[in-house]
């Protein structure tokens, strides 16, 4: 089962949930910017949640299917069509041999994910299929997909075959989709919940207040490594030397220009800028769906609230997993 890239889009790469266990060697985690959308896409085709899938950004690719395939498209709306007809999102789709899946530009959100039943057949590097483009490892030849690339998919499992049978039996009468609103916010004005960072108290009082009272704009210099913001300038109460420390997805660093940088999936392993805050795990997927020009306001929450939000979303995913499994078993 193979797929050919007719046009690559702005940035299309293979990502899974990340490359863990190697940061002490300077190897970054990478992985999906929006892990919730990737997980749901995989569940919808009968894969394990962490299987590799395509992540597409802002302007999507064109793909030609050289064999029948079961896919799911989740995340942002990049106006997907199959042979010129609207392609539904957040549900499984059977794509016939010779069909062309084409995307335009993002009209809702920023990133979409395409999962393929059986998973994309590329080797794991350090336990992950994720593409680490700066190092040239993982994914498809360690890089973003290009025109004329052809990749293979593995044989689909029993759950995938059951879903295909349901789709073929019901045809146009299949109307169910996943309600993603409890997991991912695709709006371009968002309130992002944060915990105070380890250096929060080293910032002057005006900056501490500005972090939560001000509005920030996502700039065009943002990428998979970091979301760069523009807004109220944040300043330390006094300069001090800070040794490089470990950082994680969602760490909010303040460089000398006073404009926040939120570290994203391709973040470095350590950082030496002061950390004023930490975006909670439950909000990272929504943050990844913001396009340049989007507006962000920060709101402080407690650790208990952050944990509750995380668990609430994990319960939603478990319900989706159970529901998809039952859909397949029904036939």
mmCIF file of N, CA and C in Angstrom, residues 58 75-78 105-112 184-188 190 286 288-291:
data_model
loop_
_atom_site.group_PDB
_atom_site.id
_atom_site.type_symbol
_atom_site.label_atom_id
_atom_site.label_comp_id
_atom_site.label_asym_id
_atom_site.label_seq_id
_atom_site.Cartn_x
_atom_site.Cartn_y
_atom_site.Cartn_z
ATOM 1 N N UNK A 58 -0.481 24.798 7.542
ATOM 2 C CA UNK A 58 -0.964 25.994 6.848
ATOM 3 C C UNK A 58 -1.384 25.760 5.394
ATOM 4 N N UNK A 75 -7.600 17.621 13.215
ATOM 5 C CA UNK A 75 -6.901 18.883 13.424
ATOM 6 C C UNK A 75 -7.584 20.027 12.722
ATOM 7 N N UNK A 76 -6.790 20.950 12.180
ATOM 8 C CA UNK A 76 -7.333 22.121 11.518
ATOM 9 C C UNK A 76 -7.989 21.789 10.190
ATOM 10 N N UNK A 77 -8.801 22.721 9.715
ATOM 11 C CA UNK A 77 -9.494 22.557 8.438
ATOM 12 C C UNK A 77 -8.673 23.216 7.339
ATOM 13 N N UNK A 78 -8.032 22.383 6.517
ATOM 14 C CA UNK A 78 -7.257 22.859 5.379
ATOM 15 C C UNK A 78 -7.958 22.531 4.069
ATOM 16 N N UNK A 105 -5.481 25.851 1.837
ATOM 17 C CA UNK A 105 -4.893 26.568 2.962
ATOM 18 C C UNK A 105 -5.810 26.478 4.180
ATOM 19 N N UNK A 106 -5.241 26.754 5.341
ATOM 20 C CA UNK A 106 -5.986 26.629 6.591
ATOM 21 C C UNK A 106 -7.035 27.722 6.711
ATOM 22 N N UNK A 107 -8.280 27.311 6.930
ATOM 23 C CA UNK A 107 -9.355 28.260 7.210
ATOM 24 C C UNK A 107 -9.814 28.139 8.660
ATOM 25 N N UNK A 108 -9.372 27.107 9.335
ATOM 26 C CA UNK A 108 -9.666 26.907 10.754
ATOM 27 C C UNK A 108 -8.492 26.141 11.341
ATOM 28 N N UNK A 109 -7.900 26.683 12.407
ATOM 29 C CA UNK A 109 -6.713 26.053 12.953
ATOM 30 C C UNK A 109 -5.507 26.282 12.064
ATOM 31 N N UNK A 110 -4.463 25.495 12.282
ATOM 32 C CA UNK A 110 -3.196 25.677 11.575
ATOM 33 C C UNK A 110 -2.627 24.378 11.030
ATOM 34 N N UNK A 111 -2.856 23.265 11.751
ATOM 35 C CA UNK A 111 -2.227 21.989 11.392
ATOM 36 C C UNK A 111 -3.268 20.882 11.315
ATOM 37 N N UNK A 112 -3.123 20.042 10.289
ATOM 38 C CA UNK A 112 -3.979 18.871 10.147
ATOM 39 C C UNK A 112 -3.117 17.614 10.200
ATOM 40 N N UNK A 184 -9.553 20.129 21.492
ATOM 41 C CA UNK A 184 -8.749 21.096 20.743
ATOM 42 C C UNK A 184 -9.578 22.321 20.403
ATOM 43 N N UNK A 185 -9.043 23.491 20.715
ATOM 44 C CA UNK A 185 -9.667 24.758 20.377
ATOM 45 C C UNK A 185 -9.013 25.288 19.101
ATOM 46 N N UNK A 186 -9.786 25.443 18.033
ATOM 47 C CA UNK A 186 -9.246 25.901 16.761
ATOM 48 C C UNK A 186 -9.434 27.397 16.537
ATOM 49 N N UNK A 187 -10.013 28.086 17.530
ATOM 50 C CA UNK A 187 -10.211 29.531 17.391
ATOM 51 C C UNK A 187 -8.864 30.259 17.437
ATOM 52 N N UNK A 188 -8.832 31.445 16.811
ATOM 53 C CA UNK A 188 -7.578 32.182 16.702
ATOM 54 C C UNK A 188 -7.434 33.282 17.752
ATOM 55 N N UNK A 190 -7.337 32.948 21.903
ATOM 56 C CA UNK A 190 -7.394 31.931 22.944
ATOM 57 C C UNK A 190 -6.893 32.452 24.281
ATOM 58 N N UNK A 286 -4.138 23.024 21.512
ATOM 59 C CA UNK A 286 -4.827 24.226 21.028
ATOM 60 C C UNK A 286 -3.826 25.311 20.652
ATOM 61 N N UNK A 288 -0.908 24.857 19.471
ATOM 62 C CA UNK A 288 -0.291 24.464 18.204
ATOM 63 C C UNK A 288 -1.180 24.771 17.003
ATOM 64 N N UNK A 289 -2.464 25.036 17.230
ATOM 65 C CA UNK A 289 -3.389 25.312 16.137
ATOM 66 C C UNK A 289 -3.522 26.806 15.827
ATOM 67 N N UNK A 290 -2.715 27.638 16.483
ATOM 68 C CA UNK A 290 -2.769 29.070 16.228
ATOM 69 C C UNK A 290 -1.930 29.433 15.010
ATOM 70 N N UNK A 291 -2.470 30.326 14.172
ATOM 71 C CA UNK A 291 -1.752 30.829 13.008
ATOM 72 C C UNK A 291 -1.119 32.184 13.344
#
